[in-house]
C-alpha cells in the first residue's frame, strides 16, 4: 500500500512549500500526483488551524485507487464494530491504527480486520504516546467508555488531532462541557457520534419539517421501548454512574432524544420519573417517563425503557397543525388532516432488542464520512461537541426532576 499525503499546511500558497510524506520515502515532486485530484475546497490552504488537507491516494491489492483519510480508533469494545465496518465500507477512509489497553488484543483485532475486509492490517499501537506521535493520522475515533476519556482527549488536543467521539460526551453535563471547552480552546475539531440524525428517514423528515407543509408543531411523543437482558448489565461498570454516567437515558435514549431536539427544537421544562425496575439488577435507571415543554410552544411526552421485552423500534410522533407524522423503523408515516395518507422510506432495525448492535453500519459510515468532509472543507461536522451538550442538558434535567420530584426548567 502506498500513501501520498499533503500532511499539513502553514498558511503558504499552493505550489510553494508543501511537504509530502510516504511510508518509506519522501519526494516533494510527488505532490503533483496528488494535488490534481483534490477538489478546490480541499486544497485551499488557509492560516486557520481547523483546516486540513489530508486526502491521500490509497492503492491496495484489490486495485482500489481512491482519495482516503487515515483514521485511528481508540477502544475496541462492542461499540467499535459498527465503526470499523463503516470505515471498511467507505472508499474515503482507511483504518490506519488501533489502540486498546491490551496491545495483544489490539493486534488480534487488527489481524482479524485485515482478514475480514481483505485490507492491510492496521497498526496496533503500544500506547497513547505512540498514537499521538503518528503524523499520518488524520483524525481519531474514540470509542472508550465515558469514564476513560479525559486523559485521551487532553493528549489528542496537545497533538492537535481532530476527534470523533462516541456518545455520550462524558458522564455528566459538567464533565462533558469540560471536554468540549478543552477542544475548543485547543482549536481541535470535535464531533459526536449521534448517528440517528444520519438515517435516511431522519434526514428526509428534517427536510419535510423545514419546508413548513406540516404547520406548527403542537405535540411530540417520544417512545423508546427497548430491552436489554440482565447479562448486558452484568458487565462490570455497565449501567453505573461511575463508568457510564447513568442508565437508559444516557446510554440508549440519548439517540432518540437528540434526534427529537434536532427536529422539534429545544426543551425548556421537564417533569420526570426515573426508576430502576424489578426486572434488572443495576445501579442506574432502566425506566423513565416525563412530560416536556418545548421552546416553540409544543408539549410532549417521553417514555424510555430497557425493561420492555422483547424490545420495540423507537418511535417519534409529531402532531402538527396540518398533519401527524410518525417516524419508526426507518419509515415516515404521514396522516394529513384532509384524509390523505403517505408512507415513505424502507424499514430498518435499530438495536432495540437483546442485540444492541442489530442495526445497519450505514448510519455510522455517514457520520464518519461527514466528519472527514468537514475537516477537508473547513465546516462544522453534523454533530459538534457543543451541539451534543443540548441532549446532555436535557438528560441531566430529567434525572434532577425525578430526584427532586418537581418540574425543572432548562437554562
Short mmCIF file of C-alpha atoms in Angstrom, two decimals, residues 122-390:
data_model
loop_
_atom_site.label_atom_id
_atom_site.label_comp_id
_atom_site.label_asym_id
_atom_site.label_seq_id
_atom_site.Cartn_x
_atom_site.Cartn_y
_atom_site.Cartn_z
CA UNK A 122 -3.87 -1.51 10.86
CA UNK A 123 -1.12 -0.57 13.31
CA UNK A 124 -1.63 -1.88 16.85
CA UNK A 125 -0.20 0.98 18.91
CA UNK A 126 1.82 0.18 22.02
CA UNK A 127 0.28 3.12 23.85
CA UNK A 128 -1.34 6.53 23.59
CA UNK A 129 2.06 8.19 23.17
CA UNK A 130 2.71 6.18 20.01
CA UNK A 131 -0.67 7.11 18.57
CA UNK A 132 -0.37 10.85 19.15
CA UNK A 133 3.14 10.79 17.65
CA UNK A 134 1.88 9.25 14.39
CA UNK A 135 1.71 12.16 11.95
CA UNK A 136 -0.08 10.07 9.32
CA UNK A 137 -3.30 10.10 11.36
CA UNK A 138 -5.97 12.49 10.05
CA UNK A 139 -8.48 12.02 12.84
CA UNK A 140 -9.21 9.75 15.77
CA UNK A 141 -12.42 7.91 16.66
CA UNK A 142 -12.76 7.49 20.43
CA UNK A 143 -14.91 4.52 21.47
CA UNK A 144 -13.89 4.10 25.10
CA UNK A 145 -16.38 4.14 27.99
CA UNK A 146 -17.04 7.74 29.05
CA UNK A 147 -15.04 7.45 32.28
CA UNK A 148 -11.82 6.73 30.32
CA UNK A 149 -11.74 9.81 28.10
CA UNK A 150 -10.31 12.79 29.94
CA UNK A 151 -6.61 11.87 29.58
CA UNK A 152 -7.15 10.70 25.99
CA UNK A 153 -8.80 13.98 25.00
CA UNK A 154 -6.04 16.02 26.65
CA UNK A 155 -3.36 14.09 24.76
CA UNK A 156 -5.17 14.40 21.42
CA UNK A 157 -5.68 18.12 21.98
CA UNK A 158 -1.98 18.57 22.72
CA UNK A 159 -1.21 16.77 19.45
CA UNK A 160 -3.88 18.79 17.55
CA UNK A 161 -5.59 15.64 16.30
CA UNK A 162 -9.28 16.03 15.34
CA UNK A 163 -11.64 13.86 17.40
CA UNK A 164 -14.82 11.99 16.53
CA UNK A 165 -16.18 10.56 19.77
CA UNK A 166 -18.89 8.07 20.63
CA UNK A 167 -21.80 9.32 22.67
CA UNK A 168 -22.09 10.36 25.42
CA UNK A 169 -19.52 13.11 25.58
CA UNK A 170 -18.94 12.33 29.27
CA UNK A 171 -20.86 11.10 32.31
CA UNK A 172 -22.24 14.43 33.47
CA UNK A 173 -23.07 17.74 31.83
CA UNK A 174 -20.25 19.42 33.73
CA UNK A 175 -17.68 16.85 32.62
CA UNK A 176 -19.00 16.93 29.04
CA UNK A 177 -18.73 20.72 28.98
CA UNK A 178 -15.13 20.48 30.18
CA UNK A 179 -14.23 18.22 27.25
CA UNK A 180 -16.00 20.46 24.72
CA UNK A 181 -14.30 23.58 26.06
CA UNK A 182 -10.91 21.83 26.13
CA UNK A 183 -11.22 21.02 22.42
CA UNK A 184 -12.50 24.50 21.56
CA UNK A 185 -9.62 26.13 23.41
CA UNK A 186 -7.10 23.91 21.61
CA UNK A 187 -8.73 24.55 18.23
CA UNK A 188 -9.31 20.82 17.77
CA UNK A 189 -12.48 19.81 15.86
CA UNK A 190 -14.76 17.60 17.97
CA UNK A 191 -17.64 15.60 16.52
CA UNK A 192 -20.00 13.31 18.43
CA UNK A 193 -21.46 10.07 17.10
CA UNK A 194 -25.22 10.63 17.39
CA UNK A 195 -25.92 8.72 14.24
CA UNK A 196 -29.72 8.67 14.35
CA UNK A 197 -29.60 12.07 12.67
CA UNK A 198 -27.93 10.41 9.68
CA UNK A 199 -30.64 7.86 8.92
CA UNK A 200 -32.41 8.30 5.58
CA UNK A 201 -35.81 8.81 7.19
CA UNK A 202 -34.45 11.25 9.78
CA UNK A 203 -32.88 13.46 7.11
CA UNK A 204 -35.99 13.27 4.96
CA UNK A 205 -38.22 14.21 7.90
CA UNK A 206 -35.94 17.15 8.73
CA UNK A 207 -36.41 18.44 5.18
CA UNK A 208 -40.19 17.96 5.36
CA UNK A 209 -40.46 19.85 8.64
CA UNK A 210 -38.26 22.66 7.35
CA UNK A 211 -40.46 23.02 4.27
CA UNK A 212 -43.30 24.12 6.55
CA UNK A 213 -46.03 21.99 5.00
CA UNK A 214 -46.93 20.26 8.26
CA UNK A 215 -47.58 23.56 10.00
CA UNK A 216 -46.62 24.45 13.59
CA UNK A 217 -45.75 21.58 15.94
CA UNK A 218 -48.26 21.03 18.76
CA UNK A 219 -47.46 17.70 20.45
CA UNK A 220 -44.36 15.49 20.44
CA UNK A 221 -44.35 11.83 21.57
CA UNK A 222 -41.01 10.06 22.13
CA UNK A 223 -41.18 6.34 22.86
CA UNK A 224 -38.12 4.16 23.44
CA UNK A 225 -39.43 0.75 24.48
CA UNK A 226 -36.22 -1.25 24.31
CA UNK A 227 -35.00 -4.41 26.02
CA UNK A 228 -31.65 -5.40 27.48
CA UNK A 229 -31.23 -8.79 29.22
CA UNK A 230 -29.61 -8.94 32.64
CA UNK A 231 -26.31 -10.24 31.25
CA UNK A 232 -25.96 -6.93 29.40
CA UNK A 233 -25.83 -5.15 32.76
CA UNK A 234 -23.68 -7.83 34.37
CA UNK A 235 -20.64 -6.47 32.53
CA UNK A 236 -18.58 -4.59 35.13
CA UNK A 237 -19.46 -0.89 35.13
CA UNK A 238 -22.38 -1.06 32.73
CA UNK A 239 -25.42 0.85 33.96
CA UNK A 240 -23.40 2.54 36.71
CA UNK A 241 -22.88 6.23 37.37
CA UNK A 242 -19.12 5.82 37.81
CA UNK A 243 -18.48 4.35 34.33
CA UNK A 244 -21.48 5.16 32.13
CA UNK A 245 -22.98 8.17 33.88
CA UNK A 246 -26.40 6.54 34.20
CA UNK A 247 -28.72 4.05 32.55
CA UNK A 248 -31.29 4.13 29.78
CA UNK A 249 -31.23 7.90 29.26
CA UNK A 250 -27.52 8.45 28.66
CA UNK A 251 -26.77 5.07 27.05
CA UNK A 252 -29.82 4.36 24.86
CA UNK A 253 -32.44 7.12 24.79
CA UNK A 254 -29.78 9.74 24.11
CA UNK A 255 -30.12 8.92 20.39
CA UNK A 256 -33.90 9.46 20.01
CA UNK A 257 -33.74 12.45 22.36
CA UNK A 258 -31.01 14.10 20.29
CA UNK A 259 -32.98 13.44 17.13
CA UNK A 260 -36.14 14.91 18.66
CA UNK A 261 -34.26 18.05 19.69
CA UNK A 262 -32.80 18.42 16.19
CA UNK A 263 -36.27 18.15 14.61
CA UNK A 264 -38.51 19.88 17.16
CA UNK A 265 -36.22 22.37 18.83
CA UNK A 266 -35.05 22.77 22.44
CA UNK A 267 -36.94 21.67 25.54
CA UNK A 268 -37.44 24.35 28.21
CA UNK A 269 -39.10 22.46 31.08
CA UNK A 270 -39.46 18.83 32.19
CA UNK A 271 -41.19 16.82 34.89
CA UNK A 272 -39.92 13.27 35.13
CA UNK A 273 -39.97 9.96 36.98
CA UNK A 274 -36.88 7.75 36.67
CA UNK A 275 -36.80 4.29 38.23
CA UNK A 276 -34.87 1.03 38.30
CA UNK A 277 -37.47 -1.65 37.67
CA UNK A 278 -37.50 -5.03 39.41
CA UNK A 279 -36.64 -6.61 36.04
CA UNK A 280 -32.96 -5.61 36.29
CA UNK A 281 -30.25 -5.65 38.91
CA UNK A 282 -28.38 -2.43 38.16
CA UNK A 283 -27.47 0.87 39.78
CA UNK A 284 -28.98 3.43 37.40
CA UNK A 285 -32.43 3.82 35.83
CA UNK A 286 -33.94 1.45 33.28
CA UNK A 287 -37.30 3.25 33.02
CA UNK A 288 -38.16 6.95 32.62
CA UNK A 289 -41.40 8.77 31.89
CA UNK A 290 -41.65 12.52 31.53
CA UNK A 291 -43.62 15.50 30.35
CA UNK A 292 -41.82 18.04 28.18
CA UNK A 293 -42.35 21.69 27.26
CA UNK A 294 -40.67 22.89 24.06
CA UNK A 295 -39.44 26.39 23.30
CA UNK A 296 -41.75 26.60 20.27
CA UNK A 297 -44.82 26.18 22.48
CA UNK A 298 -45.33 22.46 21.86
CA UNK A 299 -45.76 19.98 24.69
CA UNK A 300 -44.61 16.39 24.69
CA UNK A 301 -44.10 13.09 26.42
CA UNK A 302 -41.21 10.69 26.85
CA UNK A 303 -41.16 7.01 27.76
CA UNK A 304 -37.70 5.40 27.75
CA UNK A 305 -37.04 1.84 28.88
CA UNK A 306 -34.67 -1.08 28.57
CA UNK A 307 -37.12 -3.24 30.54
CA UNK A 308 -39.70 -3.63 27.75
CA UNK A 309 -39.29 -7.19 26.47
CA UNK A 310 -38.74 -8.13 23.67
CA UNK A 311 -37.91 -4.58 22.62
CA UNK A 312 -39.70 -2.48 20.03
CA UNK A 313 -38.39 0.04 17.50
CA UNK A 314 -38.27 3.51 18.99
CA UNK A 315 -40.78 5.99 17.63
CA UNK A 316 -41.11 9.74 17.32
CA UNK A 317 -44.60 11.10 16.64
CA UNK A 318 -45.02 14.79 15.83
CA UNK A 319 -48.55 16.19 15.74
CA UNK A 320 -48.71 19.38 13.70
CA UNK A 321 -51.44 21.73 12.54
CA UNK A 322 -51.81 20.10 9.13
CA UNK A 323 -50.64 16.53 9.73
CA UNK A 324 -49.41 13.96 12.23
CA UNK A 325 -46.10 12.30 11.40
CA UNK A 326 -44.68 9.04 12.81
CA UNK A 327 -41.02 8.15 12.41
CA UNK A 328 -40.41 4.48 13.22
CA UNK A 329 -38.27 1.63 11.89
CA UNK A 330 -36.82 3.79 9.13
CA UNK A 331 -40.20 4.84 7.76
CA UNK A 332 -42.18 8.08 7.84
CA UNK A 333 -45.94 7.76 8.06
CA UNK A 334 -47.91 10.93 7.42
CA UNK A 335 -51.61 11.32 8.20
CA UNK A 336 -52.81 14.59 6.69
CA UNK A 337 -55.78 16.40 8.21
CA UNK A 338 -57.50 16.30 4.81
CA UNK A 339 -57.55 12.49 4.95
CA UNK A 340 -54.52 11.77 2.78
CA UNK A 341 -52.01 9.15 3.94
CA UNK A 342 -48.36 8.69 2.94
CA UNK A 343 -45.77 6.05 3.82
CA UNK A 344 -42.18 6.96 2.96
CA UNK A 345 -38.92 5.03 3.29
CA UNK A 346 -37.93 1.45 3.96
CA UNK A 347 -37.95 -0.46 7.25
CA UNK A 348 -34.73 -1.00 9.19
CA UNK A 349 -33.66 -2.28 12.61
CA UNK A 350 -32.30 -0.05 15.36
CA UNK A 351 -30.80 -2.24 18.10
CA UNK A 352 -33.81 -2.04 20.42
CA UNK A 353 -33.82 -5.74 21.33
CA UNK A 354 -31.40 -8.08 23.07
CA UNK A 355 -28.66 -7.42 20.46
CA UNK A 356 -27.59 -3.77 20.83
CA UNK A 357 -25.63 -3.91 17.56
CA UNK A 358 -28.55 -5.03 15.39
CA UNK A 359 -28.60 -2.03 13.09
CA UNK A 360 -27.02 -1.07 9.73
CA UNK A 361 -23.49 0.35 9.71
CA UNK A 362 -24.53 2.92 7.08
CA UNK A 363 -25.51 5.49 9.73
CA UNK A 364 -22.02 5.33 11.25
CA UNK A 365 -20.46 5.48 7.81
CA UNK A 366 -22.33 8.69 7.04
CA UNK A 367 -21.35 10.41 10.26
CA UNK A 368 -17.70 9.37 9.90
CA UNK A 369 -17.57 10.45 6.26
CA UNK A 370 -19.31 13.70 7.22
CA UNK A 371 -16.60 14.34 9.80
CA UNK A 372 -13.86 13.70 7.24
CA UNK A 373 -15.56 16.04 4.77
CA UNK A 374 -15.97 18.68 7.47
CA UNK A 375 -12.22 18.62 8.10
CA UNK A 376 -11.47 18.87 4.37
CA UNK A 377 -13.83 21.77 3.74
CA UNK A 378 -13.46 23.70 6.99
CA UNK A 379 -17.09 23.43 8.09
CA UNK A 380 -18.52 22.06 11.32
CA UNK A 381 -19.39 18.35 11.45
CA UNK A 382 -23.03 17.24 11.60
CA UNK A 383 -22.96 16.97 15.41
CA UNK A 384 -20.36 19.10 17.15
CA UNK A 385 -19.43 18.68 20.78
CA UNK A 386 -21.24 21.94 21.52
CA UNK A 387 -24.43 20.68 19.85
CA UNK A 388 -24.26 17.41 21.80
CA UNK A 389 -24.35 19.34 25.07
CA UNK A 390 -28.03 20.09 24.36
#
